[in-house]
XYZ file of C-alpha atoms in Angstrom:
647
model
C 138.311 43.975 24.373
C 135.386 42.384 22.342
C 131.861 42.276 23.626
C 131.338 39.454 25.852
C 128.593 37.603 26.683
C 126.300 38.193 29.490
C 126.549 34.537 31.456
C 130.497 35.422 30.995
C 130.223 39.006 32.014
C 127.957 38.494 34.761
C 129.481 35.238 36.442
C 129.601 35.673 39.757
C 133.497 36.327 41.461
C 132.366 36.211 45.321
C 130.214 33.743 47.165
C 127.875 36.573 48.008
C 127.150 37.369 44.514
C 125.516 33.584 43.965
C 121.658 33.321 43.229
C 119.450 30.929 44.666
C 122.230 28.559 46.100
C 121.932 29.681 49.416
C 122.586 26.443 51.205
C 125.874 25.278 49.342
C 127.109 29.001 49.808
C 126.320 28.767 53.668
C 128.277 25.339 54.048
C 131.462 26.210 52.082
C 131.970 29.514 53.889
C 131.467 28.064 57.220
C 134.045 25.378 56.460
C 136.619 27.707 54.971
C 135.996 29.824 58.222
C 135.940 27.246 60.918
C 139.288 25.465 58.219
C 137.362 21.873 57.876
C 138.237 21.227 54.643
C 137.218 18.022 52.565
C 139.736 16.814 50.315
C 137.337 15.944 47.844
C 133.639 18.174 46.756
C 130.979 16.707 44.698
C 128.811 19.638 43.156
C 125.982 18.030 41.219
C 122.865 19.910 39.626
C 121.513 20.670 35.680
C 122.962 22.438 33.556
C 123.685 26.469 34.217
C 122.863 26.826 37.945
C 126.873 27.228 39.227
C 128.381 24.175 39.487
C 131.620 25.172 37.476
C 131.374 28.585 39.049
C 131.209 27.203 42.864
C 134.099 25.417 42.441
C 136.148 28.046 40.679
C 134.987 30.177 43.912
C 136.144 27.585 46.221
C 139.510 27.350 44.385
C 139.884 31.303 44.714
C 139.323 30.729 48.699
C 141.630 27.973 49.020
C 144.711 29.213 47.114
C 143.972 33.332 48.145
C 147.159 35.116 48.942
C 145.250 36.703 51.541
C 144.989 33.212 52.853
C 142.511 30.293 53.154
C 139.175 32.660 53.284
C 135.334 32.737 52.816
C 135.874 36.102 51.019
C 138.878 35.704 48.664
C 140.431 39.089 47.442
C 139.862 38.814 43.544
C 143.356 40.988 43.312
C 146.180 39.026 43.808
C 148.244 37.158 41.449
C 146.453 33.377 42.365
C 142.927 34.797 42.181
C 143.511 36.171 38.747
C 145.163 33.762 37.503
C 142.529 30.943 38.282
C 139.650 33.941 37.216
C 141.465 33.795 33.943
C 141.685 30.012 33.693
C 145.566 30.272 33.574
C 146.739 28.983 37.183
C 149.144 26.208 37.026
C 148.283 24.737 40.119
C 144.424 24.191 39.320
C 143.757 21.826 36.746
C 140.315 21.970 35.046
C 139.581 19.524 33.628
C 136.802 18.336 30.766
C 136.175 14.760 31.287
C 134.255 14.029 28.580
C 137.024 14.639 26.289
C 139.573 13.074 28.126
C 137.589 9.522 29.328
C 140.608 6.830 28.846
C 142.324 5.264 31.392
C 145.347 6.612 30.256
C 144.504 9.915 30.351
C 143.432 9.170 33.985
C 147.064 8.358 34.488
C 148.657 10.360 32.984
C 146.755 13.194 35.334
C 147.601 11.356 38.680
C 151.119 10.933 38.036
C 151.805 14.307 39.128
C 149.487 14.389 42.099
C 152.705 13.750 44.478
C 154.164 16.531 43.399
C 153.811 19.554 45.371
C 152.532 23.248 43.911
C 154.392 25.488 42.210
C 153.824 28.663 43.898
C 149.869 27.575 45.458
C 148.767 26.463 49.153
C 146.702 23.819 47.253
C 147.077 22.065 43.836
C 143.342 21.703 42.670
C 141.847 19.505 40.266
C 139.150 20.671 38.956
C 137.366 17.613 37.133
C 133.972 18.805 34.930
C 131.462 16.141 33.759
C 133.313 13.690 35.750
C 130.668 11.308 35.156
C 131.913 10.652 31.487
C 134.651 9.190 33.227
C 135.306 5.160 31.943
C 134.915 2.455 34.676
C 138.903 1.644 34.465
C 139.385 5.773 35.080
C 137.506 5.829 37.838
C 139.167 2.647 39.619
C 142.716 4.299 38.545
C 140.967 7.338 40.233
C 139.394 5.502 43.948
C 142.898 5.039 45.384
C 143.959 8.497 45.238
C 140.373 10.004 45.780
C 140.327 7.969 48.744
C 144.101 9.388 50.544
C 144.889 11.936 48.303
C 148.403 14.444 49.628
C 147.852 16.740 51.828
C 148.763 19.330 49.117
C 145.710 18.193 46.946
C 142.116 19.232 46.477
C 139.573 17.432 44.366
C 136.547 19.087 43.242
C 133.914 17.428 40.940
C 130.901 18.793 38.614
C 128.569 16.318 37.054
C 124.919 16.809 36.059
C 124.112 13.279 36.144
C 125.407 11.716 39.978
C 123.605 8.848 39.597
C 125.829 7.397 37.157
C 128.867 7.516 39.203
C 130.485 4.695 40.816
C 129.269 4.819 44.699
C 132.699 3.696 45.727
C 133.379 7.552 44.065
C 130.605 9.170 45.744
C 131.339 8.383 49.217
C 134.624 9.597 48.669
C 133.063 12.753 47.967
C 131.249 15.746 50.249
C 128.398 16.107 47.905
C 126.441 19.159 47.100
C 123.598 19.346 45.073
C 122.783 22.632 43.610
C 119.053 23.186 42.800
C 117.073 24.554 40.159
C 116.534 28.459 40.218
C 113.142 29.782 40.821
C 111.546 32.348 38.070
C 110.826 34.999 40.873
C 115.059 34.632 41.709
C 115.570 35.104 37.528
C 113.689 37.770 36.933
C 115.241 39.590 39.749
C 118.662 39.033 38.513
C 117.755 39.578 34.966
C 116.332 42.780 35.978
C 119.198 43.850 37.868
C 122.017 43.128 34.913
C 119.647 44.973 32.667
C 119.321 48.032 34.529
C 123.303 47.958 34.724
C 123.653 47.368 30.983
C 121.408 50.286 30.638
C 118.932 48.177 28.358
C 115.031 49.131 28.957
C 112.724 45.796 29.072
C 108.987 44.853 30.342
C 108.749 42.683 33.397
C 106.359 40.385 31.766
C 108.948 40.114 29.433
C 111.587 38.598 32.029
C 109.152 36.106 33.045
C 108.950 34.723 29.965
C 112.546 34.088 29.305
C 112.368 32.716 33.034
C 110.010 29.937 32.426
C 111.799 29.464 29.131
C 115.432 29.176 30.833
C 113.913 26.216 32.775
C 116.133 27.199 36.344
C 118.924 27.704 34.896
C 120.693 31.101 34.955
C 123.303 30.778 32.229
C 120.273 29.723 29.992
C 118.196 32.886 31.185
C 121.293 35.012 30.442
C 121.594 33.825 27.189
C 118.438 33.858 26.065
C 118.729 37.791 27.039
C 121.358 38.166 24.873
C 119.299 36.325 21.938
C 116.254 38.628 22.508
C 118.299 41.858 22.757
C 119.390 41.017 19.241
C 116.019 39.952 18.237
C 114.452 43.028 19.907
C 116.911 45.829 18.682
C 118.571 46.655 21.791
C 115.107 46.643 23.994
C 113.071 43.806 25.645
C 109.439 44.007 24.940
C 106.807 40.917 25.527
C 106.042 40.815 21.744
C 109.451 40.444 20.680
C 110.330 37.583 23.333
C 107.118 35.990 22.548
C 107.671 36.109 18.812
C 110.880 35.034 19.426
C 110.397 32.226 21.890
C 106.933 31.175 19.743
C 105.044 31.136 23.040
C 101.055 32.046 22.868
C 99.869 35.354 24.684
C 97.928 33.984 28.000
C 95.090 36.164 26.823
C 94.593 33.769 23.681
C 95.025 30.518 26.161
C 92.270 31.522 28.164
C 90.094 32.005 24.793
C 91.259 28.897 24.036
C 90.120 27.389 27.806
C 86.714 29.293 27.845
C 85.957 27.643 24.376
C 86.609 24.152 26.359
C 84.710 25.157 29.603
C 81.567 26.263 26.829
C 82.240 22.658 24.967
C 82.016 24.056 21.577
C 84.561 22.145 19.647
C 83.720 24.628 16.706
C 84.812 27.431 18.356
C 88.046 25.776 19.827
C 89.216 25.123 16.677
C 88.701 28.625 15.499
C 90.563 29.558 18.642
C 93.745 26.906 17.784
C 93.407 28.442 14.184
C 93.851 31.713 15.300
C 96.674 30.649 17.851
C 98.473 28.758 14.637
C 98.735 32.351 12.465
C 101.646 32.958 14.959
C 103.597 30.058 14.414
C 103.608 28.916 17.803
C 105.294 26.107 19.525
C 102.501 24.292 20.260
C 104.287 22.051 23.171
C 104.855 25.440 24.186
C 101.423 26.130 24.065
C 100.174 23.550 25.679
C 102.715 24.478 28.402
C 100.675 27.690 28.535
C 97.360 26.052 28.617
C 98.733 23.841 32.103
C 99.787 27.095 33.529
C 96.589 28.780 33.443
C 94.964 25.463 34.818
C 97.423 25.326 37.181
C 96.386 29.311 38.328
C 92.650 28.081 37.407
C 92.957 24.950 40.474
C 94.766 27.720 42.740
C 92.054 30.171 42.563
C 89.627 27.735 43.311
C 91.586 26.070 45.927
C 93.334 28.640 47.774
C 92.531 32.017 46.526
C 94.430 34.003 48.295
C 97.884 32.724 47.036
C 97.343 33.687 43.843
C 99.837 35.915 42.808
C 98.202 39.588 43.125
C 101.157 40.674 39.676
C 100.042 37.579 37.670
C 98.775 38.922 33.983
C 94.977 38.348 33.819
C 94.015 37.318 37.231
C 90.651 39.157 37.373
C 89.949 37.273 34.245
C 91.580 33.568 35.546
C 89.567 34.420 38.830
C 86.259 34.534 36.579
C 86.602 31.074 34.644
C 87.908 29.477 38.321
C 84.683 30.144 39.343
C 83.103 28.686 36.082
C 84.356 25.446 36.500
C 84.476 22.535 38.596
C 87.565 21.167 40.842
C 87.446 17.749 38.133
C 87.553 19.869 35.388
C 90.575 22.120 36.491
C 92.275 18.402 37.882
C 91.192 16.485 34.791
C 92.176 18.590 31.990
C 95.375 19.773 33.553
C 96.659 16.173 33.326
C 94.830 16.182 29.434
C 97.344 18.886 29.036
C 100.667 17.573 30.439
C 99.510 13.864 28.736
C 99.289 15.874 25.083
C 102.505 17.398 25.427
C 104.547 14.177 26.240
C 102.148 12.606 23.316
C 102.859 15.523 20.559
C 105.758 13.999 19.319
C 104.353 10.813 18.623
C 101.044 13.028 16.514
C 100.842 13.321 12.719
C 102.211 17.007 13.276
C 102.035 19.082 16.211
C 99.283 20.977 15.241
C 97.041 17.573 15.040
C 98.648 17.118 18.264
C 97.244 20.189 20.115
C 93.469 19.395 17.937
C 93.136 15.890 19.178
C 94.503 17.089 23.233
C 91.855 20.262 22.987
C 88.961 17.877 21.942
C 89.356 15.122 24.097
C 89.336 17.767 26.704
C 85.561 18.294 24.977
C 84.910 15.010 24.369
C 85.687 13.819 28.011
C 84.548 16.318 30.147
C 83.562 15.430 33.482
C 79.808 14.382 33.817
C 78.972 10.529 34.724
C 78.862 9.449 37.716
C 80.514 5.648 37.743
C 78.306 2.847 39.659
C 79.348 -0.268 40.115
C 78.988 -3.368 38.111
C 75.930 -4.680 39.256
C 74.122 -1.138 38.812
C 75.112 -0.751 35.638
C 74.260 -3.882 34.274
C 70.752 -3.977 35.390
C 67.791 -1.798 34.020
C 66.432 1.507 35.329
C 63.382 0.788 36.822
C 60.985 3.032 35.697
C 58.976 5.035 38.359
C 55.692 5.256 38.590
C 53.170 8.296 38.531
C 50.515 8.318 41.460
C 46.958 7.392 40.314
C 45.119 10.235 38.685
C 41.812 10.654 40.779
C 39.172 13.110 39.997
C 39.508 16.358 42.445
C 37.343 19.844 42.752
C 37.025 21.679 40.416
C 36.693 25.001 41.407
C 37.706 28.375 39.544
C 37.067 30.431 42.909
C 39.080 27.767 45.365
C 42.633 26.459 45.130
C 43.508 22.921 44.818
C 43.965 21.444 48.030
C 44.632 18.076 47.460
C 47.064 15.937 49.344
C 48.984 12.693 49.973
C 48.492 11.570 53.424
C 48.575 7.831 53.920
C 49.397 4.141 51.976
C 47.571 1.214 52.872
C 49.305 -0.529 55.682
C 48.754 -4.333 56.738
C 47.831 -4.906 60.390
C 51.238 -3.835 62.902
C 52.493 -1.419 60.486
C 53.924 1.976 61.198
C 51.350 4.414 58.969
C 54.038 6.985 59.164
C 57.001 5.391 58.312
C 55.428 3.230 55.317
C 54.331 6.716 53.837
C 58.018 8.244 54.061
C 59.022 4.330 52.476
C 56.546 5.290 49.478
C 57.163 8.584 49.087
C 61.153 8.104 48.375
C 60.070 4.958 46.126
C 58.173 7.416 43.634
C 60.742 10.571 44.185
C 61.189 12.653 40.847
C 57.318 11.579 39.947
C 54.818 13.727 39.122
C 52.888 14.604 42.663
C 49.682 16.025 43.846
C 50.243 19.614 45.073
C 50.194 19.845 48.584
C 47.567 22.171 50.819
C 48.612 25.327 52.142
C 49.276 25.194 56.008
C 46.347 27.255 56.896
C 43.783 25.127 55.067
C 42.038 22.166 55.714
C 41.292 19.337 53.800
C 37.552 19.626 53.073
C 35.539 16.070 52.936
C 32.003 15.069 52.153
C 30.585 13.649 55.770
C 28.878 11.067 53.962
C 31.649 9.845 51.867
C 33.697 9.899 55.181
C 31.147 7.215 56.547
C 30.711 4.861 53.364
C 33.074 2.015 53.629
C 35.776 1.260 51.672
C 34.863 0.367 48.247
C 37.396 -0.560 45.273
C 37.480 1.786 42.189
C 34.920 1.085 39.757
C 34.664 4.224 37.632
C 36.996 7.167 37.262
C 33.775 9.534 37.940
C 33.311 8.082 41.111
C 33.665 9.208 44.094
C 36.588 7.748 46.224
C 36.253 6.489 49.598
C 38.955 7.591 52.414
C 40.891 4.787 51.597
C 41.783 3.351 48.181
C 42.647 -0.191 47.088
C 46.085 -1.355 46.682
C 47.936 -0.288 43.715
C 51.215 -1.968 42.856
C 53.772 -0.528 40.012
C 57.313 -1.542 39.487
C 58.591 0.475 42.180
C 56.080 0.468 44.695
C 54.072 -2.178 46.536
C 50.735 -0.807 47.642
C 50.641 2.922 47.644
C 47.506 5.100 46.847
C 45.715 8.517 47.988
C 43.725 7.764 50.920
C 41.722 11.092 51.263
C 40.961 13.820 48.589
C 38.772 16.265 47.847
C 36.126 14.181 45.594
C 33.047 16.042 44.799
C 31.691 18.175 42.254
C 29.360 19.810 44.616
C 30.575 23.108 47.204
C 33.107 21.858 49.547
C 31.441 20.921 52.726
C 33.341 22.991 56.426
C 36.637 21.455 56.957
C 36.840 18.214 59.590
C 39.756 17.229 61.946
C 40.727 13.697 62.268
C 38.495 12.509 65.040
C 35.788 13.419 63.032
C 36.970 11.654 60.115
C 37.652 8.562 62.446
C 34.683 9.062 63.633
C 33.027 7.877 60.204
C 35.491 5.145 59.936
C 34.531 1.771 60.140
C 36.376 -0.375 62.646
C 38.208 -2.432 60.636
C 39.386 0.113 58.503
C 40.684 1.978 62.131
C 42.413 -1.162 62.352
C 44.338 -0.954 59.350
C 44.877 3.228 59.235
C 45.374 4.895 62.539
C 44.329 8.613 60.859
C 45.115 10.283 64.720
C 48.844 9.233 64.188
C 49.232 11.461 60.855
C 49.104 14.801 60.617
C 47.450 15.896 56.921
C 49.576 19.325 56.788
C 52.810 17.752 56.636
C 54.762 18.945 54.212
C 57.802 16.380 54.404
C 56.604 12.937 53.379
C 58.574 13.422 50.298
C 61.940 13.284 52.017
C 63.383 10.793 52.834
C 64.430 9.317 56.607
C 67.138 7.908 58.202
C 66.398 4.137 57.012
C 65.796 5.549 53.003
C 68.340 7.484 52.885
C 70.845 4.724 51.079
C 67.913 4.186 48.759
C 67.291 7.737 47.967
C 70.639 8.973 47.373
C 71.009 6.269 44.266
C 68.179 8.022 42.476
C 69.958 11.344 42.957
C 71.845 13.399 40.147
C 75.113 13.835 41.495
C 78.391 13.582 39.887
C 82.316 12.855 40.472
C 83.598 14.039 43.721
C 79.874 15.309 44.995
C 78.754 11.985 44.534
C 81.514 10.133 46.646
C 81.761 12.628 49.110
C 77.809 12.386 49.587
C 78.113 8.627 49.651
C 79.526 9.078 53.372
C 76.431 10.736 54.581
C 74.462 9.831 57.442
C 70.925 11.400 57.330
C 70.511 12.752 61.591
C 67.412 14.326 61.301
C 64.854 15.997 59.031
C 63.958 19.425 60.748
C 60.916 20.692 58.444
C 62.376 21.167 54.784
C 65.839 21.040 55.939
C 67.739 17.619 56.408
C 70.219 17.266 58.382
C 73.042 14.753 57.847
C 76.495 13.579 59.638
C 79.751 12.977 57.885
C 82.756 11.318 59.898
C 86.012 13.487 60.096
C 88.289 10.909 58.321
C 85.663 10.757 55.457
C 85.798 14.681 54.698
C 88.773 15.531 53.122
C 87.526 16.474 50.107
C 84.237 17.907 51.141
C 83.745 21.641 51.221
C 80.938 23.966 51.736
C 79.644 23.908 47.829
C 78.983 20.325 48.270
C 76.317 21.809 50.206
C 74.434 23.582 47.884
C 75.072 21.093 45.316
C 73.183 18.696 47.043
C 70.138 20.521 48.359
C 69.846 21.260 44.522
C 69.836 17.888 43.568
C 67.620 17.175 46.667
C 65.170 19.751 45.666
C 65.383 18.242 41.971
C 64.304 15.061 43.342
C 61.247 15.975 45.654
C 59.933 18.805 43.001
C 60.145 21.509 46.324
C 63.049 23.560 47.899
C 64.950 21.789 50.801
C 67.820 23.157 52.831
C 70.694 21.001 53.527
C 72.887 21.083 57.103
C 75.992 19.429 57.400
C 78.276 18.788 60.573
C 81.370 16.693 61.286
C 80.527 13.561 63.958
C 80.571 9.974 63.578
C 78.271 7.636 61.277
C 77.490 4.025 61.535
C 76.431 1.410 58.939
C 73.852 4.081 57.331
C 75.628 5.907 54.625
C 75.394 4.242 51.423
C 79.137 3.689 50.984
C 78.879 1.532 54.261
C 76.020 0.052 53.006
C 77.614 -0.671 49.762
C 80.449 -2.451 51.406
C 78.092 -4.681 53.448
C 76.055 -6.026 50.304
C 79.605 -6.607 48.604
C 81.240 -8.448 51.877
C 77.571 -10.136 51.648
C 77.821 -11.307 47.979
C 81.865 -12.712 48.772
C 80.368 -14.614 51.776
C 77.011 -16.270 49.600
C 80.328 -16.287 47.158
C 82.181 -18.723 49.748
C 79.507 -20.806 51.336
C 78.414 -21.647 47.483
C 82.088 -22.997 46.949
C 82.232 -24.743 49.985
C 78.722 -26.504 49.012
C 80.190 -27.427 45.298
C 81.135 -31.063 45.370
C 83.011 -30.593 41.831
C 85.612 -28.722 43.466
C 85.691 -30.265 46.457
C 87.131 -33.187 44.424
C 88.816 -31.065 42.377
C 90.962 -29.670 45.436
C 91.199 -33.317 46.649
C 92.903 -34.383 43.621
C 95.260 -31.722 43.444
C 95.628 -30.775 47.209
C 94.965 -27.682 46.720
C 93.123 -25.159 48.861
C 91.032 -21.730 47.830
C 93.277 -18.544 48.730
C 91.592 -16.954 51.002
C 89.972 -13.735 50.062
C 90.373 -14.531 46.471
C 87.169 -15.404 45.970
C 84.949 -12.793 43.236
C 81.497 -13.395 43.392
C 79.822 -12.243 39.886
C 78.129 -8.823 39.508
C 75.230 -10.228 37.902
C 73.060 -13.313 38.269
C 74.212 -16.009 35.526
């Protein structure tokens, strides 16, 4: 005999030889064993995962010698015949070649009829869905109360285009797609039979390729047997299936994560010398991302055998969860556009740079933000301080002016978040004082006059475009030797009364080293001047500032709200924090519940605002008052859009 095939060779003849069909092979044999038999089986599934062979199995069990069994014999006369596609009491049948109505009939007539020599006559109908509509209403009848005698067993790949008064006629069984891991293994195992060396890697390859199908798998061996000269190397079935090596993908992917379209191009260029398939290759470039998300994910189910995981480890750590998420759908979005390119090859240029030219970055505000202008913040007022080669600077903020009931404190936190990311005065040292001249201490307020002046304790107003009335209250001021340091009662002391009135000095402390952070109440102002992008910056938006504990701020994030966050997002924002304020500050957060001050929440309550002004205006507006009148018509309720911008 010829050589034959592998997928004919190696075609399984028990139920225990199947792969990967674990839970049609479990039902079958316990209804052969237990004898409750359908009359009719529906095996549906793609192409080359066992239908035909299930059912040829099935037939084997039924008509046995042995007798009806879950283990049929494979020796007698009925199983060989029916092995050998010779039985005359089971009938395959190829419906797509036979689709009339009359060739319908011309099967059924001899359904009454009982076998010749067979327990069972079997008809074994393949691609039933090909079937025409009048075949399968010749077919319902006897589908429906077929002899006792009579067995129907159907194979289709496409179910859903069969009549339902045919599928629940039918004990269906749907056959699923093969796993690479189960491929490889059984590739491995018929080559080391067939005595034909080959690389694992090499197996994998023609597993993705066969799609979960085994009969594809097995002939794709045979193809790169041929190719390869009676061995399987990864060079061969690469060159043969025109995949890319990963190693050249993950050039490829560095060039992206490094945005030098230059150098991706290059990389595509030399990716092209090897006449790829470049859907294939952009097949290749998902599966790394896909390993890429997984190591950054959940590390630990990364496969340990997977080629280049040290390296795919490395460039998960280089890049962000968006750009993993964002560029894997780039990928899968290029290949389903390639046919549509120019040529493929433009096809896989324009996917790679978009991936450049769209790379994660901007952080989207709403309307209204983004239609109006940045302010611009203002710097502090420049006042003349010691200078002093031997001493350090040891100037610092300490108070705004405050009209009569203010809180000091909590006007100075208000200022200092208005003018965050400004240049600042350095602040003292915790061990040193802040050195004033007893007699400036003790002349009154006067307003700046001269920029060689000296400054009294506390400055006139200053307004900016960001800040009301903010200045520097006490510096050091003279040219002459610093005179001995003074507390605060002493500086009250010189202090007229009305200006104790309007600045209780006792209630500050001057080495304080957190007025640039922001509190509780700024917080929703302060995190909209803050650098943060994509999933940092929603995540963040849900943050309720507790507590500021020195340089460290503390903040609150309900439970429902922190799906996405992860301990990163911590560092991330204590770096854009620190950005902010010009200083280091430590960031602590802990799951608990938050109330309306996180500036999502406080988002939602200017928008629910806006719809409300939105309503009451349209209830005010005579026009369409009459306008309703006229038509009787009413305002759907919460259809109303109020305008992101003033018109």
């Amino acid at each position: 005999m010829g050589y034959q095939v592998l997928a004919r060779k190696w075609r399984p003849s028990a139920f225990d030889q199947m792969v990967g069909q674990e839970h049609v092979v479990k039902a079958l044999t316990t209804a052969l064993e237990s004898d409750r038999l359908h009359h009719a089986y529906l095996f549906t599934g793609t192409r080359g995962v066992g239908k035909t062979t299930v059912a040829r199995l099935l037939a084997k069990s039924l008509n046995c010698e042995t007798g009806t069994t879950s283990s049929p014999c494979g020796q007698c006369s009925s199983c060989m015949e029916i092995a050998e596609g010779r039985s005359v009491d089971v009938l395959e049948v190829d419906a797509a070649s036979r689709t009339k109505v009359e060739d319908t009939r011309d099967l059924l007539d001899n359904v009454q009829y009982a076998p010749s020599h067979s327990r069972f006559k079997i008809y074994l109908i393949d691609e039933v869905h090909m079937l025409s509509n009048h075949s399968f209403n010749a077919l319902l009848k006897t589908l429906e109360e077929p002899p006792a005698h009579v067995k129907f067993l159907l194979a289709t790949t496409h179910p859903q285009k069969l009549p339902a008064t045919v599928l629940s006629r039918c004990l269906q069984f749907n056959l699923k797609n093969m796993l690479p891991d189960q491929i490889v293994d059984h590739l491995g195992h018929v080559l080391s039979e067939e005595g034909i060396t080959h690389d694992a890697d090499a197996l994998g390859m023609l597993a993705r390729a066969a799609e979960g199908s085994m009969r594809d798998a097995l002939s794709l061996t045979d193809q790169a047997i041929s190719h390869g000269g009676g061995s399987l190397t990864v060079d061969n079935v690469r060159q043969m299936l025109g995949t890319v090596s990963k190693t050249k993908v993950l050039d490829l992917l560095e060039t992206v994560i490094g945005g030098d379209p230059s150098a991706a191009l290059a990389a595509i260029n030399d990716i092209a010398t090897h006449s790829p398939d470049y859907r294939g290759t952009l097949d290749e470039f998902a599966s790394v991302l896909h390993h890429v998300t997984i190591a950054q994910m959940v590390p630990d189910s990364l496969e340990a055998t997977i080629a280049e995981r040290d390296r795919i480890v490395a460039i998960a750590a280089s890049m962000t969860l968006d750009e993993s998420q964002l560029w894997y759908q780039m990928a899968r979005a290029g290949k389903r556009d390639l046919s549509l390119a120019s040529d493929p090859r433009a096809g896989l240029d324009m996917a790679i740079l978009r991936m450049i030219a769209f790379r994660p970055g901007l952080v989207i505000q709403d309307a209204e933000q983004a239609g109006a202008a940045t302010p611009k913040k203002s710097d502090p007022p420049v006042l003349p301080v010691v200078s002093d080669t031997t001493s350090s600077e040891t100037t610092q903020k300490s108070s705004t002016v405050l009209s009569d009931g203010a809180d000091p404190t909590g006007a100075m936190r208000a200022q200092a978040v208005g003018s965050a990311g400004s240049a600042r005065v350095a602040d003292a040292p915790p061990e040193s004082s802040l050195s004033v001249d007893r007699e400036i201490a003790e002349t009154p307020p006067t307003p700046v006059t001269q920029p060689q002046s000296l400054q009294p304790p506390i400055a006139a107003p200053v307004t900016s475009e960001t800040s009301t009335t903010s200045v520097d209250s006490i510096n050091a001021l003279s040219g002459e030797p610093a005179a001995p340091a003074v507390d605060t009662a002493d500086i009250s002391a010189g202090v007229p009364d009305g200006a104790k009135e309007t600045l209780n000095l006792e209630s500050i402390d001057l080495n304080t080293a957190a007025d640039d952070l922001p509190t509780t109440a700024s917080w929703c102002d302060f995190f909209e001047d803050l650098q943060l992008k994509g999933v940092i910056h929603n995540v963040v938006s849900h943050f309720e500032l507790d507590r500021v504990s020195g340089r460290t701020l503390h903040f609150k994030i309900a439970e429902q709200n922190a799906t996405l966050y992860n301990d990163r997002h911590d560092s991330s924002l204590a770096a854009a924090i620190s950005d902010a304020v010009a200083s280091p500050v430590t960031v602590a957060v802990a799951m608990g519940p938050t109330g309306e001050l996180t500036p999502f929440r406080q988002r939602e309550l200017k928008d629910r605002a806006r719809v409300e002004a939105a309503e009451q205006a349209l209830d005010r507006d005579e026009a369409l008052a009459n306008l309703l009148t006229e038509f009787d018509a009413q305002v759907v309720p919460g259809s109303v859009r109020p305008p992101l911008v003033d018109i």
